[in-house]
Each structure stands twice: as structure tokens, then as C-alpha cells.
Amino acid sequence: MQIAKGGVMLGWIRRYGIALLCVLLAILALAKVKIAGLDYSEQEIILALLGLLAIDNLAERTGILNNVLNQLNDVSRRIPRQGDHHVVMTRRNQVPRLADVVEAARREVILVGPSLDTVVGMAGRLEEVARGGVRIRIMLSAPTQESVQRYADHMVFDNWVSPDDGEFRLAIDHLRNNYRILHRSLDAGGDGRVQIRLIDKMIFCSYVIIDPTLRSGSLAAHLHMYKMPVDMTPFVQLERTTDGEWFSFFFSAFERAWQDSRPVTDQDRYGPPPAQRAAHDAT
């Protein structure tokens, strides 16, 4: 109780004591009153008055600065440092909706996957994003039997069995159809904002990368693990500001794959000529 009273008293002195002392000095200066034993001029009283005001003002400013500094320190403790890693591993059903992520893009959208069935289903929204000036890069597997065989050997789907020749044909036609839908919807090759390329190699990670060159960049990588069901394999979610090292790693991996990808040919779009297909079927 006594401590509380002492604190109140100190606060009262700090708030009103300097002001009262200033008033007293001003009265002495105006009345030209001399205190016994003290020799001072009016100019000295004025300087003393200004000094007290400056001290009071400095104390107030120092208090404000200390308060701001404490708040900044509190904020800095909450913001992850660049060296901290906050890699988020999630399941497929826990990642944000692809449409919401894509619509938030400001500069670039990158979509990579074996077939990109989900992307095909939202081609119309991608077209709107591209019209808004956002660059779009899409990479999917080449529609060849060799490509389909790689995925048959590596991945496990709930409804997947090792394909025979007829099922290979269906899988290849499915890839071609996905490409045609994306190309037609996005008008790829028009002004260079939309690029769709194929890769003849195995895609071990599907990617959704948003604005990789901006501080707000984000990246989701779906890891295709050997002989593990696709719905069980993890997604790695990264932010450029907090996961800079791993963000750069995955983005560099994509760029290398993009460099090894190729443009789409007429055979990719429509299949081999009838004579070539007949010769292939006969072997």
C-alpha cells in the first residue's frame, strides 16, 4: 500500500512539480524578487526556466521513445527471422483451394504436374488471371507411352492398375485432351504471357508457385513418393519471406525442369499420323 502511495506521489511530482517550479521562477522574474543570499539576474531566471522546460520535454519524449522501442521489440519477437524455417507439411485435403491461391497472384503463376486434371477444371479462371496481366507457366507430362509407363512404375493411385496397351492409349489421349483444353482456353502463345510446355522426364514434384520473385511469394510442392498412394503423399508449403532457403531450392528445381521441357508439337496435340500409328501397333 505504501509503495502504491509513493508511486502516486512521484507521478504527481513529475506531472505538476516542474510546472509549479516554472511558475515560481516566472513570478520571481516578473516581480524582480531577490531571495536572501542568492544573486541572480532576470536573464539567468529565464535561462533556468527554459532549462526546466527542456528537461520536462526531454523526459516526456524519452518516455514516448521507450514505449515505441518496447513495442518494436515485441513485434520483432513475433516476426520469424530469415534464418528460421517454418516449413509446413500437409495432406492433400488440407492445402488451400487452388482457385483461391491462383486468383491472389500479382505477377506470375506456375503450375506443374503429371496431368494437371485439377488445373484443367479451372482453365476459365486462369484465363481471367492471365487477362489481368499475370504471367502463367504450365508444365505437364509428354503424352507418350514411355512417359505413362514411368508413372505406372513409380506411382500408386487408388484406381490405378498396370496398364495394358489399350489403357496406355487412353492415358495418352487423356494427356493430349488436357493439353488441348488448356491451350484453347488460355490461347497459349498469343502475347507470351501464357506458356505451356511438356517434359519427357519423370515429374517427381507437382508445383503451385505464386509470385516467386516477390516478397509475398509462396510455393506448394506435392511430393510423388515411390509406390505410395498419391492421396497420402505430403505437400510442402513454403513462404519466400520465412523459408527463403527451401523456397529457393524448390524454385531452382522447377527452373531446371523448365529448361529441359519442350514446346508442344502437332504430334503431341493430335497423335502420330495414321500410318505411323499403324506401324507402332503392329510391333
PDB file of N, CA, C and O in Angstrom, residues 110-113 135 137-142 195-203 253-265 268:
ATOM      1  N   ILE A 110       2.798 -20.475 -61.596  1.00  0.00           N
ATOM      2  CA  ILE A 110       3.487 -21.636 -62.164  1.00  0.00           C
ATOM      3  C   ILE A 110       2.765 -22.889 -61.688  1.00  0.00           C
ATOM      4  O   ILE A 110       2.568 -23.088 -60.488  1.00  0.00           O
ATOM      5  N   LEU A 111       2.378 -23.741 -62.648  1.00  0.00           N
ATOM      6  CA  LEU A 111       1.633 -24.957 -62.341  1.00  0.00           C
ATOM      7  C   LEU A 111       2.323 -26.125 -63.034  1.00  0.00           C
ATOM      8  O   LEU A 111       2.527 -26.106 -64.251  1.00  0.00           O
ATOM      9  N   VAL A 112       2.683 -27.143 -62.242  1.00  0.00           N
ATOM     10  CA  VAL A 112       3.416 -28.290 -62.771  1.00  0.00           C
ATOM     11  C   VAL A 112       2.788 -29.563 -62.223  1.00  0.00           C
ATOM     12  O   VAL A 112       2.484 -29.649 -61.029  1.00  0.00           O
ATOM     13  N   GLY A 113       2.607 -30.558 -63.088  1.00  0.00           N
ATOM     14  CA  GLY A 113       2.090 -31.837 -62.638  1.00  0.00           C
ATOM     15  C   GLY A 113       2.035 -32.849 -63.761  1.00  0.00           C
ATOM     16  O   GLY A 113       2.133 -32.485 -64.940  1.00  0.00           O
ATOM     17  N   ARG A 135       1.626 -13.451 -65.631  1.00  0.00           N
ATOM     18  CA  ARG A 135       2.276 -14.461 -66.459  1.00  0.00           C
ATOM     19  C   ARG A 135       1.930 -15.845 -65.927  1.00  0.00           C
ATOM     20  O   ARG A 135       1.891 -16.060 -64.707  1.00  0.00           O
ATOM     21  N   ARG A 137       2.911 -20.014 -66.373  1.00  0.00           N
ATOM     22  CA  ARG A 137       3.736 -21.081 -66.931  1.00  0.00           C
ATOM     23  C   ARG A 137       3.162 -22.423 -66.471  1.00  0.00           C
ATOM     24  O   ARG A 137       2.959 -22.634 -65.272  1.00  0.00           O
ATOM     25  N   ILE A 138       2.902 -23.304 -67.428  1.00  0.00           N
ATOM     26  CA  ILE A 138       2.310 -24.617 -67.150  1.00  0.00           C
ATOM     27  C   ILE A 138       3.204 -25.684 -67.767  1.00  0.00           C
ATOM     28  O   ILE A 138       3.636 -25.573 -68.906  1.00  0.00           O
ATOM     29  N   MET A 139       3.490 -26.716 -66.974  1.00  0.00           N
ATOM     30  CA  MET A 139       4.285 -27.835 -67.489  1.00  0.00           C
ATOM     31  C   MET A 139       3.640 -29.146 -67.078  1.00  0.00           C
ATOM     32  O   MET A 139       3.304 -29.345 -65.901  1.00  0.00           O
ATOM     33  N   LEU A 140       3.435 -30.041 -68.039  1.00  0.00           N
ATOM     34  CA  LEU A 140       2.864 -31.345 -67.758  1.00  0.00           C
ATOM     35  C   LEU A 140       3.605 -32.416 -68.545  1.00  0.00           C
ATOM     36  O   LEU A 140       4.462 -32.118 -69.385  1.00  0.00           O
ATOM     37  N   SER A 141       3.259 -33.665 -68.256  1.00  0.00           N
ATOM     38  CA  SER A 141       3.983 -34.781 -68.860  1.00  0.00           C
ATOM     39  C   SER A 141       3.701 -34.878 -70.344  1.00  0.00           C
ATOM     40  O   SER A 141       2.602 -34.573 -70.814  1.00  0.00           O
ATOM     41  N   ALA A 142       4.695 -35.345 -71.080  1.00  0.00           N
ATOM     42  CA  ALA A 142       4.522 -35.563 -72.511  1.00  0.00           C
ATOM     43  C   ALA A 142       3.566 -36.743 -72.729  1.00  0.00           C
ATOM     44  O   ALA A 142       3.625 -37.735 -72.001  1.00  0.00           O
ATOM     45  N   GLN A 195       2.518 -19.739 -71.208  1.00  0.00           N
ATOM     46  CA  GLN A 195       3.377 -20.736 -71.839  1.00  0.00           C
ATOM     47  C   GLN A 195       2.998 -22.109 -71.313  1.00  0.00           C
ATOM     48  O   GLN A 195       2.900 -22.312 -70.093  1.00  0.00           O
ATOM     49  N   ILE A 196       2.805 -23.062 -72.221  1.00  0.00           N
ATOM     50  CA  ILE A 196       2.520 -24.450 -71.856  1.00  0.00           C
ATOM     51  C   ILE A 196       3.583 -25.319 -72.515  1.00  0.00           C
ATOM     52  O   ILE A 196       3.769 -25.275 -73.730  1.00  0.00           O
ATOM     53  N   ARG A 197       4.289 -26.077 -71.688  1.00  0.00           N
ATOM     54  CA  ARG A 197       5.367 -26.920 -72.201  1.00  0.00           C
ATOM     55  C   ARG A 197       5.211 -28.333 -71.667  1.00  0.00           C
ATOM     56  O   ARG A 197       4.522 -28.571 -70.657  1.00  0.00           O
ATOM     57  N   LEU A 198       5.866 -29.269 -72.354  1.00  0.00           N
ATOM     58  CA  LEU A 198       5.825 -30.679 -71.981  1.00  0.00           C
ATOM     59  C   LEU A 198       7.223 -31.126 -71.563  1.00  0.00           C
ATOM     60  O   LEU A 198       8.218 -30.578 -72.022  1.00  0.00           O
ATOM     61  N   ILE A 199       7.269 -32.138 -70.710  1.00  0.00           N
ATOM     62  CA  ILE A 199       8.556 -32.693 -70.298  1.00  0.00           C
ATOM     63  C   ILE A 199       8.505 -34.202 -70.468  1.00  0.00           C
ATOM     64  O   ILE A 199       7.518 -34.857 -70.121  1.00  0.00           O
ATOM     65  N   ASP A 200       9.566 -34.736 -71.049  1.00  0.00           N
ATOM     66  CA  ASP A 200       9.635 -36.176 -71.306  1.00  0.00           C
ATOM     67  C   ASP A 200      10.171 -36.950 -70.114  1.00  0.00           C
ATOM     68  O   ASP A 200      10.215 -38.181 -70.148  1.00  0.00           O
ATOM     69  N   LYS A 201      10.598 -36.257 -69.080  1.00  0.00           N
ATOM     70  CA  LYS A 201      11.143 -36.902 -67.888  1.00  0.00           C
ATOM     71  C   LYS A 201      10.056 -37.095 -66.840  1.00  0.00           C
ATOM     72  O   LYS A 201       8.950 -36.602 -66.961  1.00  0.00           O
ATOM     73  N   MET A 202      10.418 -37.809 -65.794  1.00  0.00           N
ATOM     74  CA  MET A 202       9.505 -38.013 -64.669  1.00  0.00           C
ATOM     75  C   MET A 202       9.386 -36.735 -63.851  1.00  0.00           C
ATOM     76  O   MET A 202      10.396 -36.098 -63.531  1.00  0.00           O
ATOM     77  N   ILE A 203       8.179 -36.341 -63.519  1.00  0.00           N
ATOM     78  CA  ILE A 203       7.950 -35.198 -62.632  1.00  0.00           C
ATOM     79  C   ILE A 203       7.786 -35.735 -61.213  1.00  0.00           C
ATOM     80  O   ILE A 203       6.773 -36.350 -60.883  1.00  0.00           O
ATOM     81  N   ALA A 253      14.779 -26.082 -58.541  1.00  0.00           N
ATOM     82  CA  ALA A 253      14.485 -27.405 -59.108  1.00  0.00           C
ATOM     83  C   ALA A 253      13.458 -27.289 -60.231  1.00  0.00           C
ATOM     84  O   ALA A 253      13.583 -27.942 -61.281  1.00  0.00           O
ATOM     85  N   PHE A 254      12.436 -26.451 -60.009  1.00  0.00           N
ATOM     86  CA  PHE A 254      11.463 -26.239 -61.086  1.00  0.00           C
ATOM     87  C   PHE A 254      12.123 -25.618 -62.318  1.00  0.00           C
ATOM     88  O   PHE A 254      11.889 -26.050 -63.447  1.00  0.00           O
ATOM     89  N   GLU A 255      12.939 -24.595 -62.112  1.00  0.00           N
ATOM     90  CA  GLU A 255      13.563 -23.906 -63.244  1.00  0.00           C
ATOM     91  C   GLU A 255      14.423 -24.862 -64.069  1.00  0.00           C
ATOM     92  O   GLU A 255      14.471 -24.764 -65.299  1.00  0.00           O
ATOM     93  N   ARG A 256      15.098 -25.799 -63.421  1.00  0.00           N
ATOM     94  CA  ARG A 256      15.891 -26.768 -64.159  1.00  0.00           C
ATOM     95  C   ARG A 256      14.998 -27.669 -65.003  1.00  0.00           C
ATOM     96  O   ARG A 256      15.326 -27.990 -66.159  1.00  0.00           O
ATOM     97  N   ALA A 257      13.882 -28.089 -64.425  1.00  0.00           N
ATOM     98  CA  ALA A 257      12.942 -28.912 -65.197  1.00  0.00           C
ATOM     99  C   ALA A 257      12.358 -28.112 -66.362  1.00  0.00           C
ATOM    100  O   ALA A 257      12.185 -28.634 -67.469  1.00  0.00           O
ATOM    101  N   TRP A 258      12.066 -26.835 -66.115  1.00  0.00           N
ATOM    102  CA  TRP A 258      11.515 -25.987 -67.174  1.00  0.00           C
ATOM    103  C   TRP A 258      12.503 -25.843 -68.326  1.00  0.00           C
ATOM    104  O   TRP A 258      12.111 -25.849 -69.499  1.00  0.00           O
ATOM    105  N   GLN A 259      13.777 -25.740 -68.001  1.00  0.00           N
ATOM    106  CA  GLN A 259      14.793 -25.635 -69.054  1.00  0.00           C
ATOM    107  C   GLN A 259      14.860 -26.907 -69.901  1.00  0.00           C
ATOM    108  O   GLN A 259      15.177 -26.850 -71.086  1.00  0.00           O
ATOM    109  N   ASP A 260      14.561 -28.058 -69.291  1.00  0.00           N
ATOM    110  CA  ASP A 260      14.598 -29.326 -70.024  1.00  0.00           C
ATOM    111  C   ASP A 260      13.271 -29.663 -70.692  1.00  0.00           C
ATOM    112  O   ASP A 260      13.176 -30.680 -71.384  1.00  0.00           O
ATOM    113  N   SER A 261      12.261 -28.857 -70.477  1.00  0.00           N
ATOM    114  CA  SER A 261      10.969 -29.103 -71.129  1.00  0.00           C
ATOM    115  C   SER A 261      11.024 -28.631 -72.572  1.00  0.00           C
ATOM    116  O   SER A 261      11.997 -28.018 -73.013  1.00  0.00           O
ATOM    117  N   ARG A 262       9.968 -28.879 -73.314  1.00  0.00           N
ATOM    118  CA  ARG A 262       9.980 -28.550 -74.739  1.00  0.00           C
ATOM    119  C   ARG A 262       8.617 -28.025 -75.168  1.00  0.00           C
ATOM    120  O   ARG A 262       7.593 -28.261 -74.506  1.00  0.00           O
ATOM    121  N   PRO A 263       8.587 -27.333 -76.280  1.00  0.00           N
ATOM    122  CA  PRO A 263       7.297 -26.877 -76.824  1.00  0.00           C
ATOM    123  C   PRO A 263       6.457 -28.070 -77.281  1.00  0.00           C
ATOM    124  O   PRO A 263       6.954 -29.176 -77.471  1.00  0.00           O
ATOM    125  N   VAL A 264       5.201 -27.815 -77.473  1.00  0.00           N
ATOM    126  CA  VAL A 264       4.267 -28.854 -77.901  1.00  0.00           C
ATOM    127  C   VAL A 264       4.289 -28.952 -79.425  1.00  0.00           C
ATOM    128  O   VAL A 264       4.263 -27.945 -80.131  1.00  0.00           O
ATOM    129  N   THR A 265       4.327 -30.169 -79.935  1.00  0.00           N
ATOM    130  CA  THR A 265       4.312 -30.399 -81.375  1.00  0.00           C
ATOM    131  C   THR A 265       2.906 -30.812 -81.826  1.00  0.00           C
ATOM    132  O   THR A 265       2.032 -31.124 -81.000  1.00  0.00           O
ATOM    133  N   ASP A 268       2.073 -34.134 -80.493  1.00  0.00           N
ATOM    134  CA  ASP A 268       1.603 -34.101 -79.105  1.00  0.00           C
ATOM    135  C   ASP A 268       0.122 -33.748 -79.049  1.00  0.00           C
ATOM    136  O   ASP A 268      -0.616 -34.269 -78.210  1.00  0.00           O
TER     137      ASP A 268
END
